[in-house]
Short mmCIF file of C-alpha atoms in Angstrom, two decimals:
data_model
loop_
_atom_site.label_atom_id
_atom_site.label_comp_id
_atom_site.label_asym_id
_atom_site.label_seq_id
_atom_site.Cartn_x
_atom_site.Cartn_y
_atom_site.Cartn_z
CA UNK V 1 48.62 82.56 73.26
CA UNK V 2 47.85 85.74 72.66
CA UNK V 3 51.21 87.74 72.99
CA UNK V 4 49.72 90.33 74.85
CA UNK V 5 48.33 88.25 77.65
CA UNK V 6 51.97 86.32 77.99
CA UNK V 7 53.42 89.68 78.42
CA UNK V 8 50.91 90.51 81.28
CA UNK V 9 51.49 87.38 82.63
CA UNK V 10 55.51 87.34 82.53
CA UNK V 11 55.44 91.01 83.96
CA UNK V 12 53.66 89.59 86.84
CA UNK V 13 55.81 86.76 87.47
CA UNK V 14 58.92 88.85 87.02
CA UNK V 15 57.71 91.21 89.55
CA UNK V 16 56.78 88.46 92.22
CA UNK V 17 59.71 86.70 91.57
CA UNK V 18 62.04 89.63 92.28
CA UNK V 19 60.14 90.39 95.57
CA UNK V 20 60.21 86.73 96.39
CA UNK V 21 63.79 86.76 95.43
CA UNK V 22 65.02 89.79 97.40
CA UNK V 23 63.21 88.57 100.41
CA UNK V 24 64.85 85.19 100.72
CA UNK V 25 68.05 86.91 99.58
CA UNK V 26 68.18 89.38 102.67
CA UNK V 27 66.92 86.21 105.03
CA UNK V 28 69.61 83.98 104.16
CA UNK V 29 72.22 87.42 104.45
CA UNK V 30 70.54 88.35 107.95
CA UNK V 31 70.69 84.73 109.40
CA UNK V 32 74.42 83.68 107.81
CA UNK V 33 76.37 86.96 107.32
CA UNK V 34 76.84 88.87 110.64
CA UNK V 35 79.45 86.49 111.78
CA UNK V 36 81.33 86.38 108.32
CA UNK V 37 84.44 88.27 107.04
CA UNK V 38 84.00 91.04 105.11
CA UNK V 39 85.10 88.99 102.07
CA UNK V 40 82.51 86.62 102.27
CA UNK V 41 79.81 89.60 102.79
CA UNK V 42 81.21 91.29 99.69
CA UNK V 43 81.34 87.98 97.43
CA UNK V 44 77.72 86.79 98.67
CA UNK V 45 76.09 90.39 97.69
CA UNK V 46 77.85 90.01 94.47
CA UNK V 47 76.32 86.48 93.65
CA UNK V 48 73.06 87.37 94.80
CA UNK V 49 72.93 90.58 93.14
CA UNK V 50 73.78 88.73 89.92
CA UNK V 51 71.76 85.26 89.95
CA UNK V 52 68.57 86.74 89.88
CA UNK V 53 69.54 87.62 86.40
CA UNK V 54 69.04 84.21 84.69
CA UNK V 55 65.34 83.31 85.90
CA UNK V 56 64.66 86.85 84.83
CA UNK V 57 66.30 86.25 81.18
CA UNK V 58 64.13 83.21 81.32
CA UNK V 59 60.78 84.64 81.99
CA UNK V 60 62.02 87.59 79.47
CA UNK V 61 62.57 85.19 76.76
CA UNK V 62 59.26 83.16 77.29
CA UNK V 63 57.36 86.74 76.98
CA UNK V 64 59.33 87.40 73.82
CA UNK V 65 58.49 84.18 72.06
CA UNK V 66 57.15 84.27 69.01
CA UNK V 67 53.32 82.66 68.41
CA UNK V 68 52.74 79.68 67.27
#
């Protein structure tokens, strides 16, 4: 696959993934966190704010993989 095409596909996947992840994280937060303590809320937002980096990093690694 051409490097430019791989980067285009990866960029589209990355934007779509971040949008879906943010929506799902928001839904989980709204459904479960209102009755939780402030410490649990902070922990959730800290974890949810960092977890997306792992799959995004894998997509970027795939995009930057050398041809062949």
